[in-house]
Coordinates of C-alpha atoms in Angstrom, one line a residue:
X1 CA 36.8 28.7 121.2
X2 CA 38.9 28.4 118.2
X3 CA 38.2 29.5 114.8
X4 CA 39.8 28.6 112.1
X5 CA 40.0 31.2 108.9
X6 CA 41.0 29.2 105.3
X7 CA 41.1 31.0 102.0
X8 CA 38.4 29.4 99.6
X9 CA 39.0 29.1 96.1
X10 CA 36.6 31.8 95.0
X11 CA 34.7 29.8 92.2
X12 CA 33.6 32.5 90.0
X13 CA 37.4 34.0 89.8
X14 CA 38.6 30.4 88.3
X15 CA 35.6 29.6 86.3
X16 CA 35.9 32.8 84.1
X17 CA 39.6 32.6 84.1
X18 CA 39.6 29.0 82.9
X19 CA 37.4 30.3 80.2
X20 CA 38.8 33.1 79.1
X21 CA 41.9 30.7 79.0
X22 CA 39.9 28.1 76.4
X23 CA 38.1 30.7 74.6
X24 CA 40.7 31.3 71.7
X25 CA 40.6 27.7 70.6
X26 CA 37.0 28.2 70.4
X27 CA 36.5 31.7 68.6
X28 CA 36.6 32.8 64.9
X29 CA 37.4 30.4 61.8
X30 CA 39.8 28.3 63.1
X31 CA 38.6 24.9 62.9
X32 CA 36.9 25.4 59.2
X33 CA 39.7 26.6 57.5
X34 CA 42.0 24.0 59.6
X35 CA 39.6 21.7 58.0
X36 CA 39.6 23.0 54.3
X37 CA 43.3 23.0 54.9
X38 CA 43.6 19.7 55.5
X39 CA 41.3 18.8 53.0
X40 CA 42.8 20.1 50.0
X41 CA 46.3 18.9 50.9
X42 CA 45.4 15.4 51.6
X43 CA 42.8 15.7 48.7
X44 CA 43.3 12.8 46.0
X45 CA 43.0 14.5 43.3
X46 CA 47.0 15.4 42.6
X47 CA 46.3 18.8 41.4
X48 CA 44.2 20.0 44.4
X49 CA 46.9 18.6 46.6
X50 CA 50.3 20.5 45.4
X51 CA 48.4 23.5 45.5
X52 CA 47.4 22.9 49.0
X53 CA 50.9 22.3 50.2
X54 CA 52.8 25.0 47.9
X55 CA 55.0 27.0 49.6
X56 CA 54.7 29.9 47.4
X57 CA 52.4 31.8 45.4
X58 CA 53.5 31.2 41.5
X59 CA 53.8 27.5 42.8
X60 CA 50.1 27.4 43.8
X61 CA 49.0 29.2 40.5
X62 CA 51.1 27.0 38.4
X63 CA 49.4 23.6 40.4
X64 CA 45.6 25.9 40.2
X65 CA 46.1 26.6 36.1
X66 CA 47.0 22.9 35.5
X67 CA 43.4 22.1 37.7
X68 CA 41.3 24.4 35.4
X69 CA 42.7 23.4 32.2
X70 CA 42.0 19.2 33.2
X71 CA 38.7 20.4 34.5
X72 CA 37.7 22.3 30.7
X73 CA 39.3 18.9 29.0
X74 CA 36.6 16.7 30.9
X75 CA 33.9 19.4 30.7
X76 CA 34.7 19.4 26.5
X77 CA 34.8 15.2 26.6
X78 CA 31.7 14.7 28.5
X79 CA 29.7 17.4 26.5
X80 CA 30.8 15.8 23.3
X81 CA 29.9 12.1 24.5
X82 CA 26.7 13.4 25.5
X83 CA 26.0 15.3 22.2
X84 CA 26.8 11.8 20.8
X85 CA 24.7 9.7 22.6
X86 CA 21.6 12.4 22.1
X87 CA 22.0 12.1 18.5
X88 CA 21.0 8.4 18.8
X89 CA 23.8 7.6 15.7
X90 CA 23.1 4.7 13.5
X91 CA 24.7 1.4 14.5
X92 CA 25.1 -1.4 12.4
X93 CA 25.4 -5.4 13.6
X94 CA 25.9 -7.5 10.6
X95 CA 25.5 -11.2 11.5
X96 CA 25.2 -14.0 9.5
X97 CA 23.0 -17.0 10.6
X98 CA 22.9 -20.9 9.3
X99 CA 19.0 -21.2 10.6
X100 CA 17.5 -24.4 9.8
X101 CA 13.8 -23.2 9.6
X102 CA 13.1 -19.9 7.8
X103 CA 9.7 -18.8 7.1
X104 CA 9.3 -18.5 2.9
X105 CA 8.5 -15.3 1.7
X106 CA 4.9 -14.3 -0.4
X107 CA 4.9 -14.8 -3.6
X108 CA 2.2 -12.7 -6.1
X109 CA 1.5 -13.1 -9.7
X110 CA -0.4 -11.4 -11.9
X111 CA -1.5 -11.3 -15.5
X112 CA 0.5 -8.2 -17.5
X113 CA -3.0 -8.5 -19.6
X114 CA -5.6 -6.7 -17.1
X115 CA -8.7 -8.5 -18.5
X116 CA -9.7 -11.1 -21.2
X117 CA -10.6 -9.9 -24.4
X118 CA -13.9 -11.2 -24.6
X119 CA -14.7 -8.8 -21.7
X120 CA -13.4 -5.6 -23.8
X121 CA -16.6 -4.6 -25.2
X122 CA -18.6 -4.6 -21.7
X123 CA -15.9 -2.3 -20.5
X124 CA -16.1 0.2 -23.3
X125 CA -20.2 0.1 -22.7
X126 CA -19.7 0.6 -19.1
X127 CA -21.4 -2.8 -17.9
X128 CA -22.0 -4.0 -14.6
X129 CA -20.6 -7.8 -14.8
X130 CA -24.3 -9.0 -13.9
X131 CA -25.4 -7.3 -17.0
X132 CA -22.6 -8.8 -19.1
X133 CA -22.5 -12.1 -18.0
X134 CA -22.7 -14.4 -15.2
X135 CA -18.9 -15.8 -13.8
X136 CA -17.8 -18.4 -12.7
X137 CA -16.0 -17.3 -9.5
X138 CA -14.2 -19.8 -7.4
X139 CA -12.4 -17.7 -5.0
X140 CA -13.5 -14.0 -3.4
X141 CA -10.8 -11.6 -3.5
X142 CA -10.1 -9.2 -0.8
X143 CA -9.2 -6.6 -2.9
X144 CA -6.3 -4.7 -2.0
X145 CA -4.6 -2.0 -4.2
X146 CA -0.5 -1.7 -4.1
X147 CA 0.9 -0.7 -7.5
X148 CA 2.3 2.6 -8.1
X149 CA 0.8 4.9 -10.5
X150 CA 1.2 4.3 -14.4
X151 CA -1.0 6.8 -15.4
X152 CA 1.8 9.1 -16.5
X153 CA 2.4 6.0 -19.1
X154 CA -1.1 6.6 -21.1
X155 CA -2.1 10.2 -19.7
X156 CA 0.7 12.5 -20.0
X157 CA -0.4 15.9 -21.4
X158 CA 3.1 16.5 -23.2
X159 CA 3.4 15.9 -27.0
X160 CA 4.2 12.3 -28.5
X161 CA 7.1 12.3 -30.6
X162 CA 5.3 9.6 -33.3
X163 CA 2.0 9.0 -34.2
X164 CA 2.0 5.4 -33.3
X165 CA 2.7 6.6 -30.2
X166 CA -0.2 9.1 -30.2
X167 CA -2.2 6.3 -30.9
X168 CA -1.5 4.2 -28.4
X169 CA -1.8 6.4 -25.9
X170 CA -5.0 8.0 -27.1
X171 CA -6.6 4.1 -27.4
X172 CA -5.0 3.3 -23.7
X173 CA -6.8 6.5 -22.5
X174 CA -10.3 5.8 -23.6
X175 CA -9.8 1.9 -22.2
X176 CA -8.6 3.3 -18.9
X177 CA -11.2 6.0 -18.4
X178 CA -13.9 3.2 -18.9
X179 CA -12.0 0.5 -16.8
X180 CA -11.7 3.0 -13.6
X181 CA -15.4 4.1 -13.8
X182 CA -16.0 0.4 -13.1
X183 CA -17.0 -0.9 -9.9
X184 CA -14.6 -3.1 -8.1
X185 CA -16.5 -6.0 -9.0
X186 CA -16.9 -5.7 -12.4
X187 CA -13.1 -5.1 -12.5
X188 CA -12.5 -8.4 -10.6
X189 CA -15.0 -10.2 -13.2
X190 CA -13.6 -9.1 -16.1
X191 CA -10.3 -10.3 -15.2
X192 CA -8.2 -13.3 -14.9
X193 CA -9.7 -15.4 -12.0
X194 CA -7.5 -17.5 -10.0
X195 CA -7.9 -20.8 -11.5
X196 CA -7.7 -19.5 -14.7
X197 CA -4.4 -18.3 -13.7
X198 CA -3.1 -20.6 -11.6
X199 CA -3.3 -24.3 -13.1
X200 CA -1.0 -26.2 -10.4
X201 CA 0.5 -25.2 -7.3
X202 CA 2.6 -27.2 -4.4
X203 CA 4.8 -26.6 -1.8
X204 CA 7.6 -29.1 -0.8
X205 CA 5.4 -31.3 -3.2
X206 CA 2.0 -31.3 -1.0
X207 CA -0.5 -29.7 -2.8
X208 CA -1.9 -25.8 -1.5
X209 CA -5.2 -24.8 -2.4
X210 CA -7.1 -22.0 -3.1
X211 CA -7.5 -20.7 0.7
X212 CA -4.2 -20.5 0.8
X213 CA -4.6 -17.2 -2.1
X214 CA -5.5 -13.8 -1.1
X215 CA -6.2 -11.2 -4.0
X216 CA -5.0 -8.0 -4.7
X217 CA -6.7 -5.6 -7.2
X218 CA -4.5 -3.6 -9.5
X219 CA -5.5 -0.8 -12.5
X220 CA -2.4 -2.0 -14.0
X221 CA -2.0 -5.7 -13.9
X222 CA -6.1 -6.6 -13.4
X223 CA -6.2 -9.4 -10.6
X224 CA -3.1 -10.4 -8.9
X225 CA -3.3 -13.3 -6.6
X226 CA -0.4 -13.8 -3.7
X227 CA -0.1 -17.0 -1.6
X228 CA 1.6 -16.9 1.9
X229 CA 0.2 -13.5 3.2
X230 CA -0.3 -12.5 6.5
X231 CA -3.6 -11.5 7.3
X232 CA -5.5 -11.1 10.7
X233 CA -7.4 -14.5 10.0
X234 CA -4.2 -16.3 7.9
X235 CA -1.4 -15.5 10.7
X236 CA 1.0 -19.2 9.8
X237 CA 2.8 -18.7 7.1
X238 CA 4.6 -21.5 5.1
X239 CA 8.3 -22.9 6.4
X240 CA 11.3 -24.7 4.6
X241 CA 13.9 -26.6 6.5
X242 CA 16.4 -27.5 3.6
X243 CA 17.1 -25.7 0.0
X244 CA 17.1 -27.6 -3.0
X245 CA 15.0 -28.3 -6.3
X246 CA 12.5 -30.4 -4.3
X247 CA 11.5 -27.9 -2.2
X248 CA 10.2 -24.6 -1.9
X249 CA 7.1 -23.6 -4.3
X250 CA 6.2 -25.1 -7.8
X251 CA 3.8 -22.9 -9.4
X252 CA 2.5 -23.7 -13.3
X253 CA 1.0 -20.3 -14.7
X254 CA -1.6 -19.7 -17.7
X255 CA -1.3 -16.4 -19.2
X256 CA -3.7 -17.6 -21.7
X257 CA -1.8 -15.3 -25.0
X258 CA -5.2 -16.1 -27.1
X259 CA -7.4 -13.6 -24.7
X260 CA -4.9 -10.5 -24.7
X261 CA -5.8 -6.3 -25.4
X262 CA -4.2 -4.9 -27.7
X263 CA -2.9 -2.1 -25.9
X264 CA -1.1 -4.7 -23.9
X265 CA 2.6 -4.3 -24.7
X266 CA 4.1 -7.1 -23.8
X267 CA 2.9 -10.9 -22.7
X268 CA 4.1 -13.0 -19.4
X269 CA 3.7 -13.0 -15.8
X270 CA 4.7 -10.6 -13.1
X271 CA 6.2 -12.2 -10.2
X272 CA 7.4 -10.2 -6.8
X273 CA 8.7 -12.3 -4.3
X274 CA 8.1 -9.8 -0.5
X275 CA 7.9 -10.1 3.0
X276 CA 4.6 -12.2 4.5
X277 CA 3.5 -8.9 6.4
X278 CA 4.1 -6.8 3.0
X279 CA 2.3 -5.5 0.8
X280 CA 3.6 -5.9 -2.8
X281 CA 5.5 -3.3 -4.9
X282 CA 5.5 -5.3 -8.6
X283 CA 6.6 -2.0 -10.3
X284 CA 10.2 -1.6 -8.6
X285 CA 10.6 -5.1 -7.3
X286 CA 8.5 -7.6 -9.7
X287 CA 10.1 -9.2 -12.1
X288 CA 9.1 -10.9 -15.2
X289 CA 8.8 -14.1 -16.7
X290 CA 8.0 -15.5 -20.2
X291 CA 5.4 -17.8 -21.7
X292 CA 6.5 -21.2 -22.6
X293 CA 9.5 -21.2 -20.3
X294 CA 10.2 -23.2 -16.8
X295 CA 12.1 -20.6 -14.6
X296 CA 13.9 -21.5 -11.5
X297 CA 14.6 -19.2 -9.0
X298 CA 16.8 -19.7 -5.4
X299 CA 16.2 -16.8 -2.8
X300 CA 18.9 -15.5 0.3
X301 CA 17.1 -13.9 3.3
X302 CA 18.1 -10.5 4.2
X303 CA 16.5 -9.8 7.5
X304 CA 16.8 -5.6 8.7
X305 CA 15.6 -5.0 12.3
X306 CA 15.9 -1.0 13.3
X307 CA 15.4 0.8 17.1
X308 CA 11.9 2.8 17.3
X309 CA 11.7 6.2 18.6
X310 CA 14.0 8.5 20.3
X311 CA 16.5 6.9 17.5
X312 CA 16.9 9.2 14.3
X313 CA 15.2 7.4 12.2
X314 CA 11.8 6.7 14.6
X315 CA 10.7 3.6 12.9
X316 CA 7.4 2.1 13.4
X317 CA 5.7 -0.9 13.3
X318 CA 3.6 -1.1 10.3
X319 CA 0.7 -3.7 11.7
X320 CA -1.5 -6.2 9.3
X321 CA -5.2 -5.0 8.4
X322 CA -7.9 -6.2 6.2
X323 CA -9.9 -3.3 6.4
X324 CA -10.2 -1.6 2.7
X325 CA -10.1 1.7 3.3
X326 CA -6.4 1.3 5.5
X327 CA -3.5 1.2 3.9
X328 CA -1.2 1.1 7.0
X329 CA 0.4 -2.2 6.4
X330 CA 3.5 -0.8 5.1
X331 CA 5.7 2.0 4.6
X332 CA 4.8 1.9 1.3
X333 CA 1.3 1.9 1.8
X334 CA 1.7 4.6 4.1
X335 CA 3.5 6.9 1.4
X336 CA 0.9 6.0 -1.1
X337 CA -2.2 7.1 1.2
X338 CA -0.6 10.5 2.1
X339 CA -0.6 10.8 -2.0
X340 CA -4.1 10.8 -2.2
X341 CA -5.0 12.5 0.4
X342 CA -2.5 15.6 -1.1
X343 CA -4.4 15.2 -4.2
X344 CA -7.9 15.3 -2.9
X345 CA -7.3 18.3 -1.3
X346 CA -5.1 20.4 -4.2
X347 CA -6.8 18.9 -7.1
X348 CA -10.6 17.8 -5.5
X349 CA -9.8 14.5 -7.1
X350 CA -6.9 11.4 -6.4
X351 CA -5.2 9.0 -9.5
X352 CA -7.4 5.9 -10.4
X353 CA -4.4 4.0 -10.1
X354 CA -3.7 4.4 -6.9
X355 CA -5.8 3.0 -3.7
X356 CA -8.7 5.2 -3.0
X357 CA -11.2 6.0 0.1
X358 CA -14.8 5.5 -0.7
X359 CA -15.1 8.7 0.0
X360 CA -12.3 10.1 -2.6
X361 CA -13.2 11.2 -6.1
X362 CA -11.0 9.3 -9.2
X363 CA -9.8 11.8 -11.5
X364 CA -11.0 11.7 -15.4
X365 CA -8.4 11.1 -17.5
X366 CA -9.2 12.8 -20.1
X367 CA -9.6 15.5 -18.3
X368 CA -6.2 17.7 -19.1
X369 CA -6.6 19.8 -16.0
X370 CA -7.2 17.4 -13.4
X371 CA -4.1 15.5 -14.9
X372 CA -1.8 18.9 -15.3
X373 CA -3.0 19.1 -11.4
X374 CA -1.8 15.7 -10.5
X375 CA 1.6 16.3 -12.2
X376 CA 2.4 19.1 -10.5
X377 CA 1.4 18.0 -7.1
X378 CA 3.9 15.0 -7.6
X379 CA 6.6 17.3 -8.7
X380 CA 5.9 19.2 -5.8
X381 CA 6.2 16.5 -3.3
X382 CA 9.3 15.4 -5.4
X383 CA 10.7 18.5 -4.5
X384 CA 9.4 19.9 -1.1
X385 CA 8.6 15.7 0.4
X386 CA 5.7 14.4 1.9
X387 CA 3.3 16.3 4.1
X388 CA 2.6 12.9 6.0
X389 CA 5.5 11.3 8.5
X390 CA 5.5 7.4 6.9
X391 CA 9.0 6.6 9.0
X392 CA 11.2 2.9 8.1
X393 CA 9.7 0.5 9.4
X394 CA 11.3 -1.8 12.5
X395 CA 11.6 -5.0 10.1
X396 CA 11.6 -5.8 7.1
X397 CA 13.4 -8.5 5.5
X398 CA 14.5 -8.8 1.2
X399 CA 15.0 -11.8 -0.5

């Protein structure tokens, strides 16, 4: 019986040894910072990589200072781009455009004689027009009122230098304080109506007609009549294809002289050519024109389009309306609104001359402390600005 004796491997004795002999490439922090090392000296950004493979300390401070001082220049960049671009600066794209259909502005004209003088006498006595007399009206206004105030014109509380001037003013007082007690209707009857006003009108010689008229109310010029105005039931608005004397609009004005106040100063026609979504402003942009003359008058479009809100200037859309008691329909409007509404609450009364709320109380003016009231509230506003926001609006357009 043989037996054979062999050695085995013990298997325990060369497992641990062959890990103990593994176990340093496996321990501590070797392969991360192998890693980062690699990393930052292959890194593309040419700072980060000569300080990686600097040999020597200064060198890798020199290569870290240059990192930090390229890393605050693009830190100061970016915040002053983005202090910029928060800002929302005003940018300006002029263009000019050869467009062979433009829409033609709105035209209005009024009377500078508020009402007939046959009518004077049932203004002074405070008559409803019914009571006065029975009118003829062809066309029913809409009234809208869009004139700034004049009433610093006839009611100022400071002294008059002349006596003629006195006069005047005292005359112009007691015909406004009647006229602005009136009722709207009375106002628009004892005015000029629209086809005592207008005797022919055409545009690129067809005829337009009286639909073609809305009617604005004003303390200052009586009845003013404006063709071409947007409203929410007159949305197409008139168009010319080619300039010349042929085209555009031919109007032929009465100002019947024979029928003027005397407190009017001065005899003619105001005209203010505006936007078809507008309303009028005939006291810084009217112009006006002389009896007995033929006046000719060529127009270039301007057209302004602005950015709403979060731009600096936040401009809105100013939208159409036909209700009485809004007077959103421009900036303008907007401005003269936030007026009243300052005076009704400081003085318990607004001006007569400028649009009014139903339920907003006209001023007397003859009464020196609700007009001493309204002038300081206007120098106040001309100092301090409005109480209301009445932004730019997105477009407008000037001719």
């Amino acid at each position: 019986m043989e037996i054979e004796a062999h050695d085995e491997p013990r298997f325990e004795d060369n497992y641990y040894g062959d890990s103990q002999r593994i176990s340093p490439t496996l321990n501590g922090d070797t392969i991360p910072n192998n890693f980062l090392s690699n990393f930052i000296e292959k890194s593309s950004v040419y700072a980060v990589s000569r300080a990686g493979q600097a040999k020597t300390k200064p060198r890798r401070v020199f290569w870290l200072m240059v990192l930090l001082t390229c890393l605050c220049g693009c830190i100061y960049e970016a915040n002053s781009f983005l202090t910029v671009f928060f800002e929302y600066p005003v940018l300006t794209d002029l263009e000019v455009k050869n467009e062979g259909n433009l829409e033609f502005p709105a035209i209005t004209v009024c009377n500078l004689n508020r009402i007939k003088q046959e009518n004077e006498n049932c203004v002074y006595e405070d008559k409803h027009w019914f009571d006065c007399f029975y009118p003829s009206i062809v066309f029913t206004p809409n009234f809208e009122t869009f004139i700034f105030s004049e009433r610093k014109t006839y009611t100022s509380i400071s002294n008059e230098t002349t006596k003629r001037d006195r006069k005047y003013k005292l005359q112009s007082q007691e015909f406004l304080n009647h006229y602005t007690s009136l009722d709207t209707d009375s106002q628009y009857c004892y005015g000029y109506q629209l086809n005592e006003l207008v005797k022919q009108c055409s545009f690129n010689s067809y005829p337009c007609y009286a639909s073609n008229f809305s009617s604005f109310k004003s303390i200052q010029y009586g009845n003013c009549f404006t063709i071409n105005r947007k409203t929410l039931e007159r949305k197409i608005t008139f168009k010319v294809k080619k300039v010349g004397p042929d085209t555009g609009l031919e109007l032929v004005l009465n100002v019947m002289l024979n029928s003027y106040l005397n407190i009017t100063p001065s005899a003619g026609v105001r005209v203010v050519i505006h936007s078809p979504n507008e309303n009028p402003d005939p006291i810084e942009e009217g112009i006006n024109i002389s009896p007995g003359y033929k006046t000719h008058v060529s127009l270039t479009k301007t057209s302004v389009k602005r950015l709403p809100a979060p731009y600096r200037d936040r401009c809105v859309e100013y939208k159409v309306t036909d209700n009485d008691d809004s007077t959103t329909g421009s900036q303008y409007s907007c401005v003269q609104e936030c007026m009243q509404q300052t005076s009704q609450e400081l003085c318990g009364c607004v001006d007569p001359f400028l649009v009014a709320s139903r339920n907003m109380t006209l001023c007397n003016l003859k009464n020196k402390t609700e007009m001493s009231c309204l002038d300081e509230m206007l120098d106040g506003l001309s100092k301090g600005g409005l109480p209301c926001e009445c932004p730019l609006s997105l477009s407008e357009y000037h001719v």
